[in-house]
PDB file of C-alpha atoms in Angstrom:
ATOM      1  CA  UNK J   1      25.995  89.551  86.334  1.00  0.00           C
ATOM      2  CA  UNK J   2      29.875  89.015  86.434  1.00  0.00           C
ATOM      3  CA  UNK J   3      31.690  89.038  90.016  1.00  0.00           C
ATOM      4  CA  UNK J   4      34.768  91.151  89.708  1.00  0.00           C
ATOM      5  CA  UNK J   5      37.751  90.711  91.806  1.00  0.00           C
ATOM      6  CA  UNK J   6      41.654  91.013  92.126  1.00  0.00           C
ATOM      7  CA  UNK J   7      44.678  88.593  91.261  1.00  0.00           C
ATOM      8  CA  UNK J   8      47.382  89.892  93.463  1.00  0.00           C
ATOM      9  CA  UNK J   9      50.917  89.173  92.804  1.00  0.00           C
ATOM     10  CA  UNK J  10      52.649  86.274  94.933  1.00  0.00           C
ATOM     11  CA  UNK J  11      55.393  87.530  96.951  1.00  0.00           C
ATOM     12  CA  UNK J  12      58.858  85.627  96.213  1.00  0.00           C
ATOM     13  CA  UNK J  13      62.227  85.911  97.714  1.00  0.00           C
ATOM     14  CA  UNK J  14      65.519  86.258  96.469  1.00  0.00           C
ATOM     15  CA  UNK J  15      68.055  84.333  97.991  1.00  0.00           C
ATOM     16  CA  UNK J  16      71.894  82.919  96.968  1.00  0.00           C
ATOM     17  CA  UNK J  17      73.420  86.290  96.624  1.00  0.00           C
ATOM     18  CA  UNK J  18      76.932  86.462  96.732  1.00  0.00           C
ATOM     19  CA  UNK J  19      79.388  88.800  95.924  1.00  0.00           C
ATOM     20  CA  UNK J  20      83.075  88.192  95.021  1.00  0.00           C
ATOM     21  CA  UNK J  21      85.930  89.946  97.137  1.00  0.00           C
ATOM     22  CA  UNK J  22      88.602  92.321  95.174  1.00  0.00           C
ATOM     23  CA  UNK J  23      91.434  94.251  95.515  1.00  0.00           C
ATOM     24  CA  UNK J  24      91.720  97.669  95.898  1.00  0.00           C
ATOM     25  CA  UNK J  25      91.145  99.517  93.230  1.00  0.00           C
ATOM     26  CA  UNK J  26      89.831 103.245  94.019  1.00  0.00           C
ATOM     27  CA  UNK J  27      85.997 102.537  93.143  1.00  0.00           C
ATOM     28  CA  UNK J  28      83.457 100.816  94.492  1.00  0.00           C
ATOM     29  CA  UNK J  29      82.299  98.477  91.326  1.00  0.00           C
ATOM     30  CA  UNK J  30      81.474  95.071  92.879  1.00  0.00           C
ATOM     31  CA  UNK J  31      80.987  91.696  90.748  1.00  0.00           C
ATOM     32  CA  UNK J  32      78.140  89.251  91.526  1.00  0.00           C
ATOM     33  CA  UNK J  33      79.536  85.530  91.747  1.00  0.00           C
ATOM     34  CA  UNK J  34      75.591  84.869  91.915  1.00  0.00           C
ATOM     35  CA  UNK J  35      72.862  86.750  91.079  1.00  0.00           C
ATOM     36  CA  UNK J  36      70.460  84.974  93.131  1.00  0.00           C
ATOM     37  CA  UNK J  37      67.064  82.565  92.552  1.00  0.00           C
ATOM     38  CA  UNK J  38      63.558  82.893  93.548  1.00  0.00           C
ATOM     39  CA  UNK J  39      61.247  79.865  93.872  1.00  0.00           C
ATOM     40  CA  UNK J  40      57.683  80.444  92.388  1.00  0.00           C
ATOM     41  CA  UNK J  41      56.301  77.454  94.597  1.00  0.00           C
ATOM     42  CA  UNK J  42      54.175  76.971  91.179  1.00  0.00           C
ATOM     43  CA  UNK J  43      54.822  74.012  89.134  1.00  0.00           C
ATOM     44  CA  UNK J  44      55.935  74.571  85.775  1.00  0.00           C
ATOM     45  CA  UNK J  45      56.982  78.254  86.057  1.00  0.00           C
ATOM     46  CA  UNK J  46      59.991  79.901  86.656  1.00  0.00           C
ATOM     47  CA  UNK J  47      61.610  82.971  87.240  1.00  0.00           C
ATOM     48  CA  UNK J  48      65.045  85.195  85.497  1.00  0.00           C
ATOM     49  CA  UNK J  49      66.761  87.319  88.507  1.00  0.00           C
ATOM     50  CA  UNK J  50      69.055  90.220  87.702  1.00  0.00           C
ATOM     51  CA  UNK J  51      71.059  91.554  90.693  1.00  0.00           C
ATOM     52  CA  UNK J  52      73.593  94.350  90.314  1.00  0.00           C
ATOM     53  CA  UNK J  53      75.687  95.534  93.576  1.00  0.00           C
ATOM     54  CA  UNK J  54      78.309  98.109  94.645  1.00  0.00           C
ATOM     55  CA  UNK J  55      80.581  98.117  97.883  1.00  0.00           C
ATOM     56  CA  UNK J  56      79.601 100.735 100.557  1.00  0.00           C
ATOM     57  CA  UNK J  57      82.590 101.457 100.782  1.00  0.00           C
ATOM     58  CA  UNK J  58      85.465 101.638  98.384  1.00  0.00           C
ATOM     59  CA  UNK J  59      88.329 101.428 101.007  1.00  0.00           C
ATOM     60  CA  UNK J  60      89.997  98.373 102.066  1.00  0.00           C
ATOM     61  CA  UNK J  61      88.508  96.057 104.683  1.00  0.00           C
ATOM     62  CA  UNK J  62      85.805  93.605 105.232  1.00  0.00           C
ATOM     63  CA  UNK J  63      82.761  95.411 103.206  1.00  0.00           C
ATOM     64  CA  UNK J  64      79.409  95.038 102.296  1.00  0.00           C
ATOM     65  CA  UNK J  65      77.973  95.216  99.036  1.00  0.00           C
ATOM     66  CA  UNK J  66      74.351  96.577  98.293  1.00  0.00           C
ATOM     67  CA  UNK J  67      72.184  95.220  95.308  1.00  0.00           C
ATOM     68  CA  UNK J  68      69.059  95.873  94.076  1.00  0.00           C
ATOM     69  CA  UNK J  69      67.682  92.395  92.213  1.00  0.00           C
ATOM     70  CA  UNK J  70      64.847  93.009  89.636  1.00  0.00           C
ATOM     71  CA  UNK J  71      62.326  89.893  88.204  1.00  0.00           C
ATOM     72  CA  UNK J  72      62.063  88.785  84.670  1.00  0.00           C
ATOM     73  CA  UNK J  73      60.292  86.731  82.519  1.00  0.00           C
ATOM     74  CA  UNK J  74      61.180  82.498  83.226  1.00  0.00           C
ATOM     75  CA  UNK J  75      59.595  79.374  81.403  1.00  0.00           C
ATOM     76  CA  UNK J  76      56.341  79.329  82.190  1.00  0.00           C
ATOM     77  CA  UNK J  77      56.322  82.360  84.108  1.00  0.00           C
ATOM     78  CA  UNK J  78      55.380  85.931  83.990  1.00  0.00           C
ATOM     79  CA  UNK J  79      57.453  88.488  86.139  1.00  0.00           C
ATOM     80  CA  UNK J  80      54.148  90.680  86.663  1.00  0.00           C
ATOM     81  CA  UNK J  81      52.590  87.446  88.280  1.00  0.00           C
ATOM     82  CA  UNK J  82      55.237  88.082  91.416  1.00  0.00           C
ATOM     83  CA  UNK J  83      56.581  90.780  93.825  1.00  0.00           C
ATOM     84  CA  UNK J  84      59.183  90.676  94.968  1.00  0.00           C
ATOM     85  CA  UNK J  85      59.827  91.099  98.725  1.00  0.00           C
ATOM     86  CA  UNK J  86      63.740  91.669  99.363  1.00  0.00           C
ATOM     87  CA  UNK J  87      64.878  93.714  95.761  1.00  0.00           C
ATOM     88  CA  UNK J  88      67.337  95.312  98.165  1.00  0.00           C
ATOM     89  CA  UNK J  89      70.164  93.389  99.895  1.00  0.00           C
ATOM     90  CA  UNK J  90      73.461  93.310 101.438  1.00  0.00           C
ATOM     91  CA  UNK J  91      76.408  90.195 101.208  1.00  0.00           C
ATOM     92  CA  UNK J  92      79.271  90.599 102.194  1.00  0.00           C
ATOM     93  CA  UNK J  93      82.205  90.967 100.741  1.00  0.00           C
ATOM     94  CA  UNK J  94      86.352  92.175 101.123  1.00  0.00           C
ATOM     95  CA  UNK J  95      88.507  94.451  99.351  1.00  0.00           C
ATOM     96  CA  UNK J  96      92.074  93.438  99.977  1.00  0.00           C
ATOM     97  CA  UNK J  97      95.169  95.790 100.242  1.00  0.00           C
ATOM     98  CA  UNK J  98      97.002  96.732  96.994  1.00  0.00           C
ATOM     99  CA  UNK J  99      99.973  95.144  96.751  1.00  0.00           C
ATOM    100  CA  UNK J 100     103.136  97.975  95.952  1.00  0.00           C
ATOM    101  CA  UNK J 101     106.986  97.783  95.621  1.00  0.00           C
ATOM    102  CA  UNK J 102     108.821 100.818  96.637  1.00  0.00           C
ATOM    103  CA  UNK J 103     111.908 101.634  93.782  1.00  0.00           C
ATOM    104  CA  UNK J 104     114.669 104.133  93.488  1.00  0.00           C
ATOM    105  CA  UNK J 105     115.868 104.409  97.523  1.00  0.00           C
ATOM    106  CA  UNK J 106     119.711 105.433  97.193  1.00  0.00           C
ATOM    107  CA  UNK J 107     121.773 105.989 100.057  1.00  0.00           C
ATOM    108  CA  UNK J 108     124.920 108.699 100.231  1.00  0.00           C
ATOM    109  CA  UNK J 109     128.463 107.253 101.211  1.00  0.00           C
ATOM    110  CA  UNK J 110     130.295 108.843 103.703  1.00  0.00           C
ATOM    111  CA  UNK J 111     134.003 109.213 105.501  1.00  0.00           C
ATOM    112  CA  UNK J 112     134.453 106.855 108.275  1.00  0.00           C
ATOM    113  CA  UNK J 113     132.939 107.973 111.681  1.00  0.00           C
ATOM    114  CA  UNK J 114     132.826 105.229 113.856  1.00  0.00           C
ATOM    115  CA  UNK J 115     128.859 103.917 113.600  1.00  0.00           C
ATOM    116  CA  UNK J 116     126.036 102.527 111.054  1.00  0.00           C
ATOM    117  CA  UNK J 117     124.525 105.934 110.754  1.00  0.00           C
ATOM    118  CA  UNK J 118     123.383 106.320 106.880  1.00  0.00           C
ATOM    119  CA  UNK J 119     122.314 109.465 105.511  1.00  0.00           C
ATOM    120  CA  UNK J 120     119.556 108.584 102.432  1.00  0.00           C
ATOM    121  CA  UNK J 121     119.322 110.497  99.110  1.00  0.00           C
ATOM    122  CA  UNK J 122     116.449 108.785  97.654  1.00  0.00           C
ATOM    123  CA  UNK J 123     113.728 107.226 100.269  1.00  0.00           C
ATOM    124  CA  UNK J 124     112.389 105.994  97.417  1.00  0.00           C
ATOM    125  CA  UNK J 125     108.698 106.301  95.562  1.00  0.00           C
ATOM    126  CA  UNK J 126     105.541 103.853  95.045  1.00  0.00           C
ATOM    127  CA  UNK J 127     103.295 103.976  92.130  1.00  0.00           C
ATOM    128  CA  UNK J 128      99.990 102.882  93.244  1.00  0.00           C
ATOM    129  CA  UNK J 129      98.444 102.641  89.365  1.00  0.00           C
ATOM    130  CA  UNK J 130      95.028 103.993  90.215  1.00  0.00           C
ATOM    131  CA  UNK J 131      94.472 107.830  88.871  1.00  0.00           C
ATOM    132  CA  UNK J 132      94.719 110.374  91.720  1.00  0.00           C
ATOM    133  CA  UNK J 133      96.352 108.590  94.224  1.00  0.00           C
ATOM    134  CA  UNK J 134      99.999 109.211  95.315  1.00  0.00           C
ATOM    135  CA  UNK J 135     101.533 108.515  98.867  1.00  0.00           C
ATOM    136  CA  UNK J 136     103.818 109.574 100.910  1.00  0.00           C
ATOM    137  CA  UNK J 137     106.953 107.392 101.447  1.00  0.00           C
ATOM    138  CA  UNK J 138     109.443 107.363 104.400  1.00  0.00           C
ATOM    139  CA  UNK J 139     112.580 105.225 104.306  1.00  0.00           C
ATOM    140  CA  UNK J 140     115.386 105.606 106.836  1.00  0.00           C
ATOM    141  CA  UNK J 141     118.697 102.782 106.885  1.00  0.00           C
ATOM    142  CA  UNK J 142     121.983 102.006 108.435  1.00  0.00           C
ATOM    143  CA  UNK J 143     125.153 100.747 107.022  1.00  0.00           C
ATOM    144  CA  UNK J 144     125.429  96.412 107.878  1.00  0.00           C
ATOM    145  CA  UNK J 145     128.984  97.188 109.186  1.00  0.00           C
ATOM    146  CA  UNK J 146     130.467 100.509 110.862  1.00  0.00           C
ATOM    147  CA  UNK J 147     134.366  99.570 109.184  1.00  0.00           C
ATOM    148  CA  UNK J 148     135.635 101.854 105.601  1.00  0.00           C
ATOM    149  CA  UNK J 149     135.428  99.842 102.689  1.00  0.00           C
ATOM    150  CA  UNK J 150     132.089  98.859 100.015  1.00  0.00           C
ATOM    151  CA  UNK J 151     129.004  98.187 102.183  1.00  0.00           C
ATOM    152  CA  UNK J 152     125.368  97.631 102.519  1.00  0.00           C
ATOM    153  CA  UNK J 153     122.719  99.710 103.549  1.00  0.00           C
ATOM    154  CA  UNK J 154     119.804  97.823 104.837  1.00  0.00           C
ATOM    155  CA  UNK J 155     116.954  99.876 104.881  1.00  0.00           C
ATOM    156  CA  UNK J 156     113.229 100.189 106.265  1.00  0.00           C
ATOM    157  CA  UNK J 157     110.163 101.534 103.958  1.00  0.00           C
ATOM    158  CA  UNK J 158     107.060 102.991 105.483  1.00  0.00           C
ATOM    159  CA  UNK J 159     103.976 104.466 103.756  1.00  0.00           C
ATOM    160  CA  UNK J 160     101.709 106.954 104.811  1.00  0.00           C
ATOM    161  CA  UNK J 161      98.362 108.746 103.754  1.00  0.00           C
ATOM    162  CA  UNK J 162      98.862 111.855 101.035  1.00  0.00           C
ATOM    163  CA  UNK J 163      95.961 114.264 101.035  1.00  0.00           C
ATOM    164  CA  UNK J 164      92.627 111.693 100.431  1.00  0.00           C
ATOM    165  CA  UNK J 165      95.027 108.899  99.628  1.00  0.00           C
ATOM    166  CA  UNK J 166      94.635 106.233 102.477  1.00  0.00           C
ATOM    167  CA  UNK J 167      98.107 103.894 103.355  1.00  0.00           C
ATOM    168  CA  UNK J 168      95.714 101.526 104.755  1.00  0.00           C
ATOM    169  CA  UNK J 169      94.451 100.946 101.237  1.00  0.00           C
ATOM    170  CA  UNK J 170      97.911  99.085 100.330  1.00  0.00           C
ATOM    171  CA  UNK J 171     100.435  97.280 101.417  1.00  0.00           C
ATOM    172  CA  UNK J 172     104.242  97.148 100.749  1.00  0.00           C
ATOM    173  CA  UNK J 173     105.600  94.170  99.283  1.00  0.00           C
ATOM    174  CA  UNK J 174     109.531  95.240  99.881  1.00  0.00           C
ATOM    175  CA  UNK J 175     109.536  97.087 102.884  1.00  0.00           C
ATOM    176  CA  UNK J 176     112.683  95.636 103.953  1.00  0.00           C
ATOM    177  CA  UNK J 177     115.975  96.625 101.354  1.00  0.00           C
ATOM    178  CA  UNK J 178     119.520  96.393 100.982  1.00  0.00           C
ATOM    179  CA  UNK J 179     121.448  99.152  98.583  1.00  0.00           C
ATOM    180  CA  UNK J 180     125.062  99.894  97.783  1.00  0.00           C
ATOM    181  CA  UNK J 181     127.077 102.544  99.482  1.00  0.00           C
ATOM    182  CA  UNK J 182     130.743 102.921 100.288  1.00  0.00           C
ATOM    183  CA  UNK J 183     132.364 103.710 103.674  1.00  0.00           C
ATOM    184  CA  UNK J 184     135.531 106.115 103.406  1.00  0.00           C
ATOM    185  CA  UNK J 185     138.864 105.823 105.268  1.00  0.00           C
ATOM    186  CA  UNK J 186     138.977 108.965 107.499  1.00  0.00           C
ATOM    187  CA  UNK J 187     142.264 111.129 106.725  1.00  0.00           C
ATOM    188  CA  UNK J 188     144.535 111.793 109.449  1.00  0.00           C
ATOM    189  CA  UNK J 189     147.677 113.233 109.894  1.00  0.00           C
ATOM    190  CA  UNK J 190     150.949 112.302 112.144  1.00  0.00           C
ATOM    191  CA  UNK J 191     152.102 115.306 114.569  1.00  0.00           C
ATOM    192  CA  UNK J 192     154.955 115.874 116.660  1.00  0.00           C
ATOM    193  CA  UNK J 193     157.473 113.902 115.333  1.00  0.00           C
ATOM    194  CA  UNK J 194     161.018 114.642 117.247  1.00  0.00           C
ATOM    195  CA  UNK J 195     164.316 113.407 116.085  1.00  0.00           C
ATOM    196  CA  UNK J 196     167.436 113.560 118.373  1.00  0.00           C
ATOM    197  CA  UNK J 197     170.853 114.993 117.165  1.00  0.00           C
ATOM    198  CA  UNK J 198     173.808 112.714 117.082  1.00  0.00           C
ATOM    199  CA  UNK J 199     177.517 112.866 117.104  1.00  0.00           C
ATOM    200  CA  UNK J 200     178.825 112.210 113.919  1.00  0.00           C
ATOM    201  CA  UNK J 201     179.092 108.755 112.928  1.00  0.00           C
ATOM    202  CA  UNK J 202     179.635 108.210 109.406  1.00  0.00           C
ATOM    203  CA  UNK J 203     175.841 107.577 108.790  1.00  0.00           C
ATOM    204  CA  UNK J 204     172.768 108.097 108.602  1.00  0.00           C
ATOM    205  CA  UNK J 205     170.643 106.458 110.735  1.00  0.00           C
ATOM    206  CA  UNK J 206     168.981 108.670 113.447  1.00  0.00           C
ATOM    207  CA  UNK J 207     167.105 108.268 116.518  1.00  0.00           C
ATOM    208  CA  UNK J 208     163.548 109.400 116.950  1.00  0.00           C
ATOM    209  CA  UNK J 209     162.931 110.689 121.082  1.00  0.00           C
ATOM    210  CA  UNK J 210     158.798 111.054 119.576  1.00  0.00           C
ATOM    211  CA  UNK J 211     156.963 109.006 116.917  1.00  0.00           C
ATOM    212  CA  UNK J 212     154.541 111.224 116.974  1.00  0.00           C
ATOM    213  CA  UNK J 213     150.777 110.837 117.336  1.00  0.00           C
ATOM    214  CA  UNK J 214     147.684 110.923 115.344  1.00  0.00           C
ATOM    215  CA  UNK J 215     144.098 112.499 116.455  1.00  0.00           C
ATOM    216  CA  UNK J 216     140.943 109.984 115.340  1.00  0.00           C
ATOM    217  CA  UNK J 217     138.467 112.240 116.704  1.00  0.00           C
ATOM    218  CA  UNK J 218     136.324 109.598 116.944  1.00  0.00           C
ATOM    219  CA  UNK J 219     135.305 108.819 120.291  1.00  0.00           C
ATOM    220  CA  UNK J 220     137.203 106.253 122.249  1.00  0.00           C
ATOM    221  CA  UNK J 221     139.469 105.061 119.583  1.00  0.00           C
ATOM    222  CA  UNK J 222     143.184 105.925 118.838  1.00  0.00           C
ATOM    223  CA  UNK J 223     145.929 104.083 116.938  1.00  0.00           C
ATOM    224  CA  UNK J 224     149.379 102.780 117.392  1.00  0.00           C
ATOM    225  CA  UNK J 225     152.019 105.408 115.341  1.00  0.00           C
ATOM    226  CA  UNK J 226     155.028 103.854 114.260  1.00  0.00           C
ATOM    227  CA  UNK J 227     157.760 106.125 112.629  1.00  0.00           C
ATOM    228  CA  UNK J 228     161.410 105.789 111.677  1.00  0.00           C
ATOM    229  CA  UNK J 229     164.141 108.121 110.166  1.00  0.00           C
ATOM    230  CA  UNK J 230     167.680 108.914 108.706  1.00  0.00           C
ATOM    231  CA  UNK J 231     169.424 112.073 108.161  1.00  0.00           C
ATOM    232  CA  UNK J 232     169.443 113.262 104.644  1.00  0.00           C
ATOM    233  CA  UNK J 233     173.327 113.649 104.661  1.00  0.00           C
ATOM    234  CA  UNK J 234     175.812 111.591 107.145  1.00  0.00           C
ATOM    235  CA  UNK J 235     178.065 114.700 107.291  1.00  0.00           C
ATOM    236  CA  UNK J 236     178.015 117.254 110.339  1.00  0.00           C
ATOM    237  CA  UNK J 237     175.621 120.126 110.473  1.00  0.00           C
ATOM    238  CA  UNK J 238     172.352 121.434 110.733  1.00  0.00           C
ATOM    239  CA  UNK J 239     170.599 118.474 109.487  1.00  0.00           C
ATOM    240  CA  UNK J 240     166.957 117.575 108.431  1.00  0.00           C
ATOM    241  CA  UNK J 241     165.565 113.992 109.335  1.00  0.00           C
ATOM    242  CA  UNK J 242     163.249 112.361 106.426  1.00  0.00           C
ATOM    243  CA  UNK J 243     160.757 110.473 108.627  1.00  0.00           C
ATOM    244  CA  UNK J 244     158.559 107.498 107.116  1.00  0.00           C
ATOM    245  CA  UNK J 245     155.356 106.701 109.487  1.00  0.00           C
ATOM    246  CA  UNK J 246     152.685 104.018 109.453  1.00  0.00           C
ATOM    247  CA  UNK J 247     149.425 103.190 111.500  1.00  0.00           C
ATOM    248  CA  UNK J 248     148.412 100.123 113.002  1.00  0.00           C
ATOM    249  CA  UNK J 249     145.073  98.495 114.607  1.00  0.00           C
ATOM    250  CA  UNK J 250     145.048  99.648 118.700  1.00  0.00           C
ATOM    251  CA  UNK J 251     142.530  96.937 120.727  1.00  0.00           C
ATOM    252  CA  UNK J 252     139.434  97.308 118.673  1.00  0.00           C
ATOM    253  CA  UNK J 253     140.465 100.538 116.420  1.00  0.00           C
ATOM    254  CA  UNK J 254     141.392  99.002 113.048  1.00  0.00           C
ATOM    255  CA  UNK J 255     144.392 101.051 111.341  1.00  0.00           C
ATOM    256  CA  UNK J 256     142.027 100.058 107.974  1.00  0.00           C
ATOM    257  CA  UNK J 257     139.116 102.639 108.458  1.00  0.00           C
ATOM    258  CA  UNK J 258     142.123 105.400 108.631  1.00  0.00           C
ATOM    259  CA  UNK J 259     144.859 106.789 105.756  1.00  0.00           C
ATOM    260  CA  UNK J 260     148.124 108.894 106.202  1.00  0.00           C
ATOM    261  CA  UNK J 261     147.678 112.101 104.252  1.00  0.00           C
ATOM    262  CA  UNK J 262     151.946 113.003 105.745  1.00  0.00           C
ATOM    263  CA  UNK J 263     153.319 109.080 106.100  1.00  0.00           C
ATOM    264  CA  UNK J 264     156.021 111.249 104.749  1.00  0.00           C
ATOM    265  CA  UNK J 265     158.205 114.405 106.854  1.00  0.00           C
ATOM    266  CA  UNK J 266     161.072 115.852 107.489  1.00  0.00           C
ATOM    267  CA  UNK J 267     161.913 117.244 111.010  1.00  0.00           C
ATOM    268  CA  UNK J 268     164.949 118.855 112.271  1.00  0.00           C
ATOM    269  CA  UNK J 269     167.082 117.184 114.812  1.00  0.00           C
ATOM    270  CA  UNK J 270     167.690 118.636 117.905  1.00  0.00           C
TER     271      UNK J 270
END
């Protein structure tokens, strides 16, 4: 009579895993840089291993990444001759911020008011290229010099999460910008001109008793008025008094960030 008994499979291990790193990309597909080896401990046979793995996570960040390995046929071996013990495993494994550029931020000019306040009219937009996923951009910026004439805005770019869209998931490669906008000179006008009346002389020229004044309304700064005159006949009479006036830099208020609209008047002399 024949004895009957069992051949149980040998247990083997998989080992050498390794997954590669990515970047961001909305999914959590993961590539194997290894699928991993088992050693039969029998001479002569061999083993195929076939490992497939996802991250656990599809955000950015140091991740793991699950496979499941499966046993196939080698030289000399036979897959149902072995079990294996560790089909399941986890490497590690990173998925790196997605790099993004921010385009489009446009900033308004305005009339000279004394700071580097900038008003924007465009903070700007990121596309991150992966379906579903917009964010929410926030750019605020101030004017490189306070004084009227063509300037630079530099400005700063933030991002933030929009609905299920996670900021943390990318990064912004031009946070930092400079764009084009222009600084106005602030009109003013000249007030309280005064000329003085005169004996007759033969001409013209006239004497001013007030040059007048201009307001800046800007806090702290106020400007030298300079104004001169002749009568628009030499003759006796009720005369007018053409008046030409200019403006010019007072301590640290520059003349330049201002314009006339009346350089020009006429007064009567009194």
């Amino acid at each position: 009579e024949k004895l009957k008994g069992t051949i149980n499979q040998k247990a083997v291990t998989v080992a050498g895993i390794a997954a590669m790193g990515k970047t961001y990309d909305g999914n959590t597909s993961a590539t194997l840089i290894n699928q991993g080896a088992v050693m039969t401990g029998i001479e002569g046979e061999t083993l195929t291993v076939s490992t497939a793995g996802t991250f656990n996570d599809k955000n950015a960040g140091a991740r793991q990444v699950n496979t499941t390995s499966t046993l196939g046929n080698g030289t000399g071996g036979l897959a149902s001759n072995y079990t294996l013990t560790n089909s399941t495993n986890a490497v590690d494994a990173t998925i790196t911020q997605k790099a993004l550029t921010v385009i489009g931020i446009a900033a308004m000019g305005k009339t000279y008011d004394g700071n580097t306040s900038a008003t924007l009219s465009n903070q700007g937009s990121v596309v991150t290229g992966i379906m579903g996923e917009t964010l929410t951009v926030s750019t605020s910026g101030m004017f490189n010099d306070k004084n009227a004439g063509a300037r630079k805005v530099n400005t700063t770019t933030t991002i933030a999460n929009n609905g299920n869209t996670l900021a943390s998931n990318y990064s912004l490669t031009n946070a930092n910008n400079v764009v084009d906008a222009t600084i106005a000179q602030k009109a003013v006008s000249v007030s309280g001109i005064v000329a003085n009346g005169k004996t007759y002389d033969g001409n013209t020229m006239a004497t001013l008793s007030n040059q007048g004044q201009v307001a800046t309304k800007i806090d702290g700064e106020t400007l030298t008025v300079s104004t001169t005159g002749s009568f628009d006949k030499k003759d006796a009479g009720a005369r007018k008094v053409n008046t030409t006036t200019t403006i010019a830099n007072n301590g640290s208020t520059l003349a330049s960030n201002y314009t006339l609209t009346n350089a020009a008047n006429t007064v009567n002399a009194t």
